[in-house]
PDB file of C-alpha atoms in Angstrom:
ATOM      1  CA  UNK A   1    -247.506 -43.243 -53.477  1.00 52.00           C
ATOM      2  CA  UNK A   2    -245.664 -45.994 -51.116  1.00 52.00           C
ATOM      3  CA  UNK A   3    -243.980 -43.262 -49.600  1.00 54.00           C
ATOM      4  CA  UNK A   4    -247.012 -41.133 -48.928  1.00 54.00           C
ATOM      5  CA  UNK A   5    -248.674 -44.351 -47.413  1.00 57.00           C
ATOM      6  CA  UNK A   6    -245.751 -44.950 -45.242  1.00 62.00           C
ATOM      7  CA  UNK A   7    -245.832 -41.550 -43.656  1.00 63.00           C
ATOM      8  CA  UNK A   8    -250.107 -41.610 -43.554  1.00 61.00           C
ATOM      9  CA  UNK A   9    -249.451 -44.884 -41.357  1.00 61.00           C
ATOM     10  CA  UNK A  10    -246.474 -43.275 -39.330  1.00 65.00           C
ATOM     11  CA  UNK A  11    -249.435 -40.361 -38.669  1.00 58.00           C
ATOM     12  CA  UNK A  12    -251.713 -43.601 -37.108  1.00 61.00           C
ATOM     13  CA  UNK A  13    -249.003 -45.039 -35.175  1.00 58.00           C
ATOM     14  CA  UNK A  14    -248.668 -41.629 -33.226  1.00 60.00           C
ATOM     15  CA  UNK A  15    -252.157 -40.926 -33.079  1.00 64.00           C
ATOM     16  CA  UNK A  16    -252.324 -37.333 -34.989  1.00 71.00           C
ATOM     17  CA  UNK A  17    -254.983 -35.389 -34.042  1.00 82.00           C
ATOM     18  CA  UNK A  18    -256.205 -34.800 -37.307  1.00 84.00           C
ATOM     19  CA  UNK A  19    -254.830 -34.404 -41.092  1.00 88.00           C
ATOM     20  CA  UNK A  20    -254.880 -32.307 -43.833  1.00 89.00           C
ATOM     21  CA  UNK A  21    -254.292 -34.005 -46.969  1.00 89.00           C
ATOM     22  CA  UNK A  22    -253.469 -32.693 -50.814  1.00 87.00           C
ATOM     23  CA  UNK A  23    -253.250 -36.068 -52.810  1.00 83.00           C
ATOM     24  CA  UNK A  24    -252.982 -35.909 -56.389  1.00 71.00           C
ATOM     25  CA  UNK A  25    -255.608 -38.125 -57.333  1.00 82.00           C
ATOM     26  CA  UNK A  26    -258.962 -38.762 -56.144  1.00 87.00           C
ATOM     27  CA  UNK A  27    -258.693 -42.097 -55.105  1.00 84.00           C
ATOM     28  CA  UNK A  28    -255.205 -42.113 -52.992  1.00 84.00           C
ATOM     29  CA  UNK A  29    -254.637 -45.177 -50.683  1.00 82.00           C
ATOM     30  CA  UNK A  30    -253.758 -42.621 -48.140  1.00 82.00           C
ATOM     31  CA  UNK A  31    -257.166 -41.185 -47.515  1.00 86.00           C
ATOM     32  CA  UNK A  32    -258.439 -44.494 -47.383  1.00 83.00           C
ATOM     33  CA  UNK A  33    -256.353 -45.750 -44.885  1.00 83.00           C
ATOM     34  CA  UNK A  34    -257.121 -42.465 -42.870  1.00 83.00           C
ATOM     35  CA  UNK A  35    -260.676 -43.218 -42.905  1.00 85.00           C
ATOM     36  CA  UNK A  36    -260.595 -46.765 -41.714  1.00 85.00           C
ATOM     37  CA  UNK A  37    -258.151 -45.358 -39.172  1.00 83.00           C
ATOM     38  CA  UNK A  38    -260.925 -42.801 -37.834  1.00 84.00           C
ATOM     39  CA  UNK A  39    -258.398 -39.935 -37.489  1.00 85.00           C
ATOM     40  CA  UNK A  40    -259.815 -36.864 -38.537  1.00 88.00           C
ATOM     41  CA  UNK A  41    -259.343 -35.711 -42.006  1.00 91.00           C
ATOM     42  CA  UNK A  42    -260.031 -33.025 -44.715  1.00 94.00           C
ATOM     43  CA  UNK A  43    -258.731 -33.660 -48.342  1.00 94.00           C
ATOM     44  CA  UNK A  44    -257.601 -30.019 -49.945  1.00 91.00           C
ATOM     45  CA  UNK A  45    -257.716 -28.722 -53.597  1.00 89.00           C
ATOM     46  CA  UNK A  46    -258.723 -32.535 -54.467  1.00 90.00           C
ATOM     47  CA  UNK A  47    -262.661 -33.737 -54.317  1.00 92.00           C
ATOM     48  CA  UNK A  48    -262.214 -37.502 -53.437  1.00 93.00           C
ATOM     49  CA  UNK A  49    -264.014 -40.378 -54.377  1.00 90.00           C
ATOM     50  CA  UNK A  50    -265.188 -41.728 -51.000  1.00 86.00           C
ATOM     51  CA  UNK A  51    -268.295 -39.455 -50.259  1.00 80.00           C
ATOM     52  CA  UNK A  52    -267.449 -40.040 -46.554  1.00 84.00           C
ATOM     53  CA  UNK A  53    -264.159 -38.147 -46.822  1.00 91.00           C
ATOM     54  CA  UNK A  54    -264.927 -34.298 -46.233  1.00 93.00           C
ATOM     55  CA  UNK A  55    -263.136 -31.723 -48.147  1.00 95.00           C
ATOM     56  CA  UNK A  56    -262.183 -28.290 -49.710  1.00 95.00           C
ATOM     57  CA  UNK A  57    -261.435 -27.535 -52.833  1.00 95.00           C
ATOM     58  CA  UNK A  58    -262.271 -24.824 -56.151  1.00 96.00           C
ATOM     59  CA  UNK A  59    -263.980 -25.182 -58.825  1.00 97.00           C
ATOM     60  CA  UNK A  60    -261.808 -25.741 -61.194  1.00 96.00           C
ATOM     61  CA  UNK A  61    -264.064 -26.935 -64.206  1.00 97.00           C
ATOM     62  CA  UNK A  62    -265.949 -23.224 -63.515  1.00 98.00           C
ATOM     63  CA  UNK A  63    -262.514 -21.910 -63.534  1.00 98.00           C
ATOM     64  CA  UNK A  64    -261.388 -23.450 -67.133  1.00 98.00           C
ATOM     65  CA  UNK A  65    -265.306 -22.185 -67.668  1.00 98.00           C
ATOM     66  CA  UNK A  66    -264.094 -18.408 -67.405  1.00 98.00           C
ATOM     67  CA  UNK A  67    -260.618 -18.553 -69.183  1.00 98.00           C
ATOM     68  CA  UNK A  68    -262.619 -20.051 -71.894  1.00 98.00           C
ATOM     69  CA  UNK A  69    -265.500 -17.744 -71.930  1.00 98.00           C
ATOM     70  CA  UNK A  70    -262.546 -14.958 -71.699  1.00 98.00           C
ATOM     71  CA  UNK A  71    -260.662 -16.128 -74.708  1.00 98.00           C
ATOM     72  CA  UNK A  72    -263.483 -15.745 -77.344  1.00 98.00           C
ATOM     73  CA  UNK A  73    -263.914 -12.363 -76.577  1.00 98.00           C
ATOM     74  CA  UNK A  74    -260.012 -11.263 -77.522  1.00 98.00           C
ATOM     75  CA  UNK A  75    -260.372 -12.290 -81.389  1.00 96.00           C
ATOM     76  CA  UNK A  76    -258.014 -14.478 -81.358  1.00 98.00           C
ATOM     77  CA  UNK A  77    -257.538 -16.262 -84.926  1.00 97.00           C
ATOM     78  CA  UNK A  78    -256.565 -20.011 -83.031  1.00 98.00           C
ATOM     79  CA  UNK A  79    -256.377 -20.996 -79.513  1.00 98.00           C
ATOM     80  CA  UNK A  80    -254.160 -23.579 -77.702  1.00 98.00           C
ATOM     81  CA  UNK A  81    -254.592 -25.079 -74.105  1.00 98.00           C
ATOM     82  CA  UNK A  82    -251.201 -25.991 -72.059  1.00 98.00           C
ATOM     83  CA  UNK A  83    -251.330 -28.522 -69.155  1.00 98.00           C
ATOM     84  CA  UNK A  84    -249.267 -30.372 -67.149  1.00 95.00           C
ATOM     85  CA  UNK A  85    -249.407 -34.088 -66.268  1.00 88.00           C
ATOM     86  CA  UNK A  86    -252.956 -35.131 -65.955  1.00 84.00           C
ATOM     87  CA  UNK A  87    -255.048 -35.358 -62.266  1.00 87.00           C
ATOM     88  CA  UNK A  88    -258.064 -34.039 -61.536  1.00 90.00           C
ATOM     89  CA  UNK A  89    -257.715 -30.532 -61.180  1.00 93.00           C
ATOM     90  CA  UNK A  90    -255.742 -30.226 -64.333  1.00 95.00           C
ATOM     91  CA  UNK A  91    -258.734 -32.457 -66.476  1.00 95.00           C
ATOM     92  CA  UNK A  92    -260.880 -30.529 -64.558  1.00 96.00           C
ATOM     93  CA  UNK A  93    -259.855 -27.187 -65.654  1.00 97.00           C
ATOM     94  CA  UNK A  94    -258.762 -28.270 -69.293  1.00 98.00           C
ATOM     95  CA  UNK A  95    -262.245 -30.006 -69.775  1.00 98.00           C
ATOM     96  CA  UNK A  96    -264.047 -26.480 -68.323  1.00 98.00           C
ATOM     97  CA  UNK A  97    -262.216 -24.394 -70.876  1.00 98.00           C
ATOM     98  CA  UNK A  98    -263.234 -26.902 -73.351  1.00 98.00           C
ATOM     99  CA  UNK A  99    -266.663 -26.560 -72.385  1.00 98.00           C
ATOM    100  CA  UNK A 100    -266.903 -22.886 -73.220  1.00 98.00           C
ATOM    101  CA  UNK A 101    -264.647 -22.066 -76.017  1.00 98.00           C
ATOM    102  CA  UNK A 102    -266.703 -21.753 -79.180  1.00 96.00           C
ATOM    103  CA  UNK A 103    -263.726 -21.995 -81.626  1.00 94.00           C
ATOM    104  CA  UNK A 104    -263.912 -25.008 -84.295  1.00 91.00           C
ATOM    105  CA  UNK A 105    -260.398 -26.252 -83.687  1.00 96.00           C
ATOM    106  CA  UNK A 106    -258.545 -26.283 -80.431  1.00 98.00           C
ATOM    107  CA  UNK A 107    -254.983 -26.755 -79.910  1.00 98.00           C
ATOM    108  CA  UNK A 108    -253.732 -29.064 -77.119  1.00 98.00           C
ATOM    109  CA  UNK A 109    -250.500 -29.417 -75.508  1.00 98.00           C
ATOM    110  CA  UNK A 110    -250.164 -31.778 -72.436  1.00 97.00           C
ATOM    111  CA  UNK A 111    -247.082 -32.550 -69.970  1.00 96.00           C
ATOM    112  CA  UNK A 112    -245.509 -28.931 -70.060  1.00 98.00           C
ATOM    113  CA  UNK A 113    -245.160 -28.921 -66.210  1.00 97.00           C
ATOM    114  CA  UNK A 114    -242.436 -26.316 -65.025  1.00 97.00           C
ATOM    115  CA  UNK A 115    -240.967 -22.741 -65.891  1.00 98.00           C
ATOM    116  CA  UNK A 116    -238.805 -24.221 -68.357  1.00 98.00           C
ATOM    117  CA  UNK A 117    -241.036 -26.105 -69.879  1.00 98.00           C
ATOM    118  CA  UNK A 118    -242.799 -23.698 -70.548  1.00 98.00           C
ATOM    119  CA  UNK A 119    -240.013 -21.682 -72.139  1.00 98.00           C
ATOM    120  CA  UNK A 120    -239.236 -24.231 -74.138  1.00 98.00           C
ATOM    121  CA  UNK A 121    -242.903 -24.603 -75.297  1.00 98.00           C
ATOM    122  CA  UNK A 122    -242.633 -21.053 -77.531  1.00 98.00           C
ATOM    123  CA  UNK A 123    -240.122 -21.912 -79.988  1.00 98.00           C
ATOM    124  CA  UNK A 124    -242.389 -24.876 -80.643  1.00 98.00           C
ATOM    125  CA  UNK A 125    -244.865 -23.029 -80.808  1.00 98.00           C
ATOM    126  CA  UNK A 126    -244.003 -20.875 -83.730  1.00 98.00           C
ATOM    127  CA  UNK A 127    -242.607 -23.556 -85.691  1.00 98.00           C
ATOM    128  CA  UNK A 128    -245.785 -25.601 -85.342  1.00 98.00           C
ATOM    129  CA  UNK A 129    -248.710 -22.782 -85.048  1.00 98.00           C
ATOM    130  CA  UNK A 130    -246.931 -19.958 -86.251  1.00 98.00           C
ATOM    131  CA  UNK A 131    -248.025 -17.892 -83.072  1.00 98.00           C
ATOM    132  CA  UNK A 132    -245.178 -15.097 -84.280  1.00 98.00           C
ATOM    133  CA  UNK A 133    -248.006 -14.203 -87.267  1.00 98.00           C
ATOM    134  CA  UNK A 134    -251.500 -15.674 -86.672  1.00 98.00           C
ATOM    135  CA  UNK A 135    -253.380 -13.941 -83.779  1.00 98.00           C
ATOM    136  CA  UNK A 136    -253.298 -16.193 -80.869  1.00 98.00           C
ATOM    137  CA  UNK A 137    -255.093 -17.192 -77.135  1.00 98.00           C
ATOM    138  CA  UNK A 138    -253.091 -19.227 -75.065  1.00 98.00           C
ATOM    139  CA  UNK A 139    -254.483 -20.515 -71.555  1.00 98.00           C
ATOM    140  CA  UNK A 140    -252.074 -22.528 -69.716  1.00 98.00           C
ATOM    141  CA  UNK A 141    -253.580 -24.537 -66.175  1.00 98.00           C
ATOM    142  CA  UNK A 142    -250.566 -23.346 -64.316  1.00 96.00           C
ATOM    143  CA  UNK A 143    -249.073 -20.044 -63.591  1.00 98.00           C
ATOM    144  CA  UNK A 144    -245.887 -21.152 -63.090  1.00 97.00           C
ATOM    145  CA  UNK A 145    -245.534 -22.733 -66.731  1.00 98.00           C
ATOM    146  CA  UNK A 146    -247.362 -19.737 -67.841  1.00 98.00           C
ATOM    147  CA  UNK A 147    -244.746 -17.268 -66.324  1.00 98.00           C
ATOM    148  CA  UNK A 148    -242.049 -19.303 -68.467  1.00 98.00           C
ATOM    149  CA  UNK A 149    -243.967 -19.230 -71.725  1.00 98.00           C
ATOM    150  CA  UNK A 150    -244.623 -14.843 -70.938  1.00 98.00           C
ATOM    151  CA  UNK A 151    -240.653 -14.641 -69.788  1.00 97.00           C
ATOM    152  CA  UNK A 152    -239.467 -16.877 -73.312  1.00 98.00           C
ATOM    153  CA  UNK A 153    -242.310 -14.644 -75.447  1.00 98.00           C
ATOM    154  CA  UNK A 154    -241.085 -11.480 -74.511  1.00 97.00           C
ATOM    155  CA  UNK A 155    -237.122 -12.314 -75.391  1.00 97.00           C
ATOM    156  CA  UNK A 156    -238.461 -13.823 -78.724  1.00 98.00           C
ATOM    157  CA  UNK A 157    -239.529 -10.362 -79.742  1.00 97.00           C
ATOM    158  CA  UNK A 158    -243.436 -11.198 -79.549  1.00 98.00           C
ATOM    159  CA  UNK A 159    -245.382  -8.641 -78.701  1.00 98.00           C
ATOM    160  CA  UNK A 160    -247.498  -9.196 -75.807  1.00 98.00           C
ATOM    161  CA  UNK A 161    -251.166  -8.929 -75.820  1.00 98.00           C
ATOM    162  CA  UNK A 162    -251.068  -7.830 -79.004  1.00 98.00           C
ATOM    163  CA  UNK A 163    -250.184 -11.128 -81.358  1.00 98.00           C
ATOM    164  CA  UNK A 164    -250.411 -13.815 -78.529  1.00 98.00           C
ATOM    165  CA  UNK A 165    -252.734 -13.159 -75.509  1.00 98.00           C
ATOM    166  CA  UNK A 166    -251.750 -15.363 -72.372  1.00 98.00           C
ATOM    167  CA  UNK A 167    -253.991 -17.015 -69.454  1.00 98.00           C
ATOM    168  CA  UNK A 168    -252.808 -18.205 -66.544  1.00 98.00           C
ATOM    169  CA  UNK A 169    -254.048 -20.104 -63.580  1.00 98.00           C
ATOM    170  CA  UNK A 170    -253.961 -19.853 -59.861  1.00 96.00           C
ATOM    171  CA  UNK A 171    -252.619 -16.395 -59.353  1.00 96.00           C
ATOM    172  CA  UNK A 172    -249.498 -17.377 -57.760  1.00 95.00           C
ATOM    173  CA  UNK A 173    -247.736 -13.485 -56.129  1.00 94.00           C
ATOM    174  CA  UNK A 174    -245.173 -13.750 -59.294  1.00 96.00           C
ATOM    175  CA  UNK A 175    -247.877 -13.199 -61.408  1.00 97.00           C
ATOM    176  CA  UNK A 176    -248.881  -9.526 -60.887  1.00 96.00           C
ATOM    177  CA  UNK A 177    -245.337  -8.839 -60.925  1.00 96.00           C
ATOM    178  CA  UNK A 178    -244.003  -9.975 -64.223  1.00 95.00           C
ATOM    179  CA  UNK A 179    -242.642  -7.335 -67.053  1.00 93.00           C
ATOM    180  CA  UNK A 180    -246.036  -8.071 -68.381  1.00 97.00           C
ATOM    181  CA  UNK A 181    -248.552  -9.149 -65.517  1.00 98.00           C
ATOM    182  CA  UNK A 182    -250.463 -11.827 -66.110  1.00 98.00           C
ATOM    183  CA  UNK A 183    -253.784 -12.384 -66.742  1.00 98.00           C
ATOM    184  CA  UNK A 184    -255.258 -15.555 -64.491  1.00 98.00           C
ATOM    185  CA  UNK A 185    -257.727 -17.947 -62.642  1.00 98.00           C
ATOM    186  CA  UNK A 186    -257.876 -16.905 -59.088  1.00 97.00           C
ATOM    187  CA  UNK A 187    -258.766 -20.196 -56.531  1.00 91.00           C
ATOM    188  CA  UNK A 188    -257.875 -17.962 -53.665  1.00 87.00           C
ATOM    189  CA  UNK A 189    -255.478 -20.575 -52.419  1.00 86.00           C
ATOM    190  CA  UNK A 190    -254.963 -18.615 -48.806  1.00 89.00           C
ATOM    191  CA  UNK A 191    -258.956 -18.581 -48.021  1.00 90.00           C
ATOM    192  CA  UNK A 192    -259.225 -22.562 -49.286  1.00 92.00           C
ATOM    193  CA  UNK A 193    -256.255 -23.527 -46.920  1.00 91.00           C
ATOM    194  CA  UNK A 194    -258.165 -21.239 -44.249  1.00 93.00           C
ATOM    195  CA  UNK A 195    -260.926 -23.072 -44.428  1.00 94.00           C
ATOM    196  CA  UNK A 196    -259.803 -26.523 -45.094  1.00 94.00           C
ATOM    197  CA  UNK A 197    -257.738 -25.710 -41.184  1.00 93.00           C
ATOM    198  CA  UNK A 198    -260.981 -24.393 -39.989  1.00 93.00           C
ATOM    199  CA  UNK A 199    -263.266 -27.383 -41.079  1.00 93.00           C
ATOM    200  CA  UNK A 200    -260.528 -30.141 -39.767  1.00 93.00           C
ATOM    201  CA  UNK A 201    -260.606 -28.296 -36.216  1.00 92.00           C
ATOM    202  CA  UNK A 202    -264.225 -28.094 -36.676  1.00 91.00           C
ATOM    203  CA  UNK A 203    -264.422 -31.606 -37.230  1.00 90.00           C
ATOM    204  CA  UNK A 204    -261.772 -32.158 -33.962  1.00 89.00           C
ATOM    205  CA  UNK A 205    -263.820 -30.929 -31.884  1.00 90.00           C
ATOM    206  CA  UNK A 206    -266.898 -32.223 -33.593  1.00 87.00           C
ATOM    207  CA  UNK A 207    -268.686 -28.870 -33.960  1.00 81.00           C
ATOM    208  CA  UNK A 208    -268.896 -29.573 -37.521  1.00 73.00           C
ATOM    209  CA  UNK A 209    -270.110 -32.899 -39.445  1.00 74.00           C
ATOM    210  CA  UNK A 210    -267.993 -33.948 -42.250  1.00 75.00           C
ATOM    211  CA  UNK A 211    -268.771 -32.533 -45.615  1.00 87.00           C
ATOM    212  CA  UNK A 212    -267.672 -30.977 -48.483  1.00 92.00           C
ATOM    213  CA  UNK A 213    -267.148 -27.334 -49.399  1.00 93.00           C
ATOM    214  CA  UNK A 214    -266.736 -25.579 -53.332  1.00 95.00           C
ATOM    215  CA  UNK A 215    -265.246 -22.150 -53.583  1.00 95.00           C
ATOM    216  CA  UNK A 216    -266.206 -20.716 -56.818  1.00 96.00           C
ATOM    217  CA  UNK A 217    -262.891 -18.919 -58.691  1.00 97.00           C
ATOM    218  CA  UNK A 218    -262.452 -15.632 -59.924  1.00 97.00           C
ATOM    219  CA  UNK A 219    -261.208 -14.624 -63.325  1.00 98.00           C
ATOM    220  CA  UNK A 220    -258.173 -11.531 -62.701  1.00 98.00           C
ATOM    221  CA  UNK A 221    -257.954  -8.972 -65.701  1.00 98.00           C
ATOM    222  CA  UNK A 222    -254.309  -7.986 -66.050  1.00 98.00           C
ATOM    223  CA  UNK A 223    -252.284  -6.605 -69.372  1.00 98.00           C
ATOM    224  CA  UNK A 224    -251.152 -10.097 -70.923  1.00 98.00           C
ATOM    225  CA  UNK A 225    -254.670 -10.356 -72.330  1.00 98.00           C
ATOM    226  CA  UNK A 226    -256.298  -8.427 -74.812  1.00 93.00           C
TER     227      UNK A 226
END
């Protein structure tokens, strides 16, 4: 956070036209500072707390919405939810999925962040849920953990869709192209950084008035899923 401060205020001192910023939290010091500042700003994939601070960003409690809505139509006999460390897109997609599952009991497994971890998630996983023999769906909030749970499946001899079903989010490129493509969220991360570039010039050259903008995801079908 000091860090990210220190090069927001190094921004000031040279008088940037404008900034795009992706803080992790909601209430970063660093868009603060930007708006007593006055330089133009747009916050991406973050909504922030100051209604005065304009922004784009998806919906990511609609997006949890759909991969929860997806998972109780595969039969699953239990279903788990993955995440990484907590901010507000992560709660935000967790607490959607939440939302919409109907199952009784729910799983949870928090602070499985990268590839690995998420290889090193499965053999847990069958010792504690016994995912190798009771019918499982599995929706992880990142693609990239997601990938590593898939990859670690696969060379455990689990048979993919058909005893664990796995959700992904973000659609990241790698995810169409695994041995078993993955099933995901789409935010359509190239149109939201589009348009967060678009608003801040907007807002440059004040053709536009600060606001806010919501994207609405997209859930994307593929064979890990069933």
């Amino acid at each position: 956070a000091e860090k990210e401060s220190a090069q927001i205020r190094s921004l000031i001192s040279k008088r940037a036209n404008g900034v795009l910023l992706a803080p992790l939290s909601s209430s970063s010091k660093s868009i603060n500072i930007l708006l007593k500042a006055k330089i133009p700003l747009v916050v991406f994939n973050c909504i922030p707390d100051s209604r005065r601070c304009p922004y784009v960003a998806s919906d990511n409690f609609a997006g949890g919405k759909l991969a929860g809505e997806y998972m109780n139509t595969l039969g699953a006999k239990q279903h788990i939810v993955v995440s990484g460390f907590e901010h507000q897109t992560i709660t935000d997609r967790v607490n959607g999925c939440l939302a919409a599952l109907k199952a009784k009991r729910v799983v949870r497994y928090e602070h499985v962040s990268t590839f690995e971890d998420g290889e090193n998630l499965v053999p847990i996983l069958i010792k504690n849920n016994r995912i190798d023999t009771v019918k499982t769906a599995l929706f992880i909030t990142n693609d990239n953990v997601a990938i590593g749970t898939l990859h670690k499946l696969i060379e455990s001899g689990i048979r993919v869709p058909e005893q664990v079903s796995v959700i992904g989010y973000d659609d990241i490129k790698l995810a169409k192209l695994c041995k078993v493509a993955l099933t995901t969220v789409s935010q359509n991360a190239f149109r939201l950084g589009e348009a967060a570039a678009e608003k801040l010039l907007d807002i440059i050259s004040q053709k536009d008035v600060p606001t806010g903008t919501v994207y609405a995801p997209s859930m994307i079908v593929r064979e890990s899923s069933r």
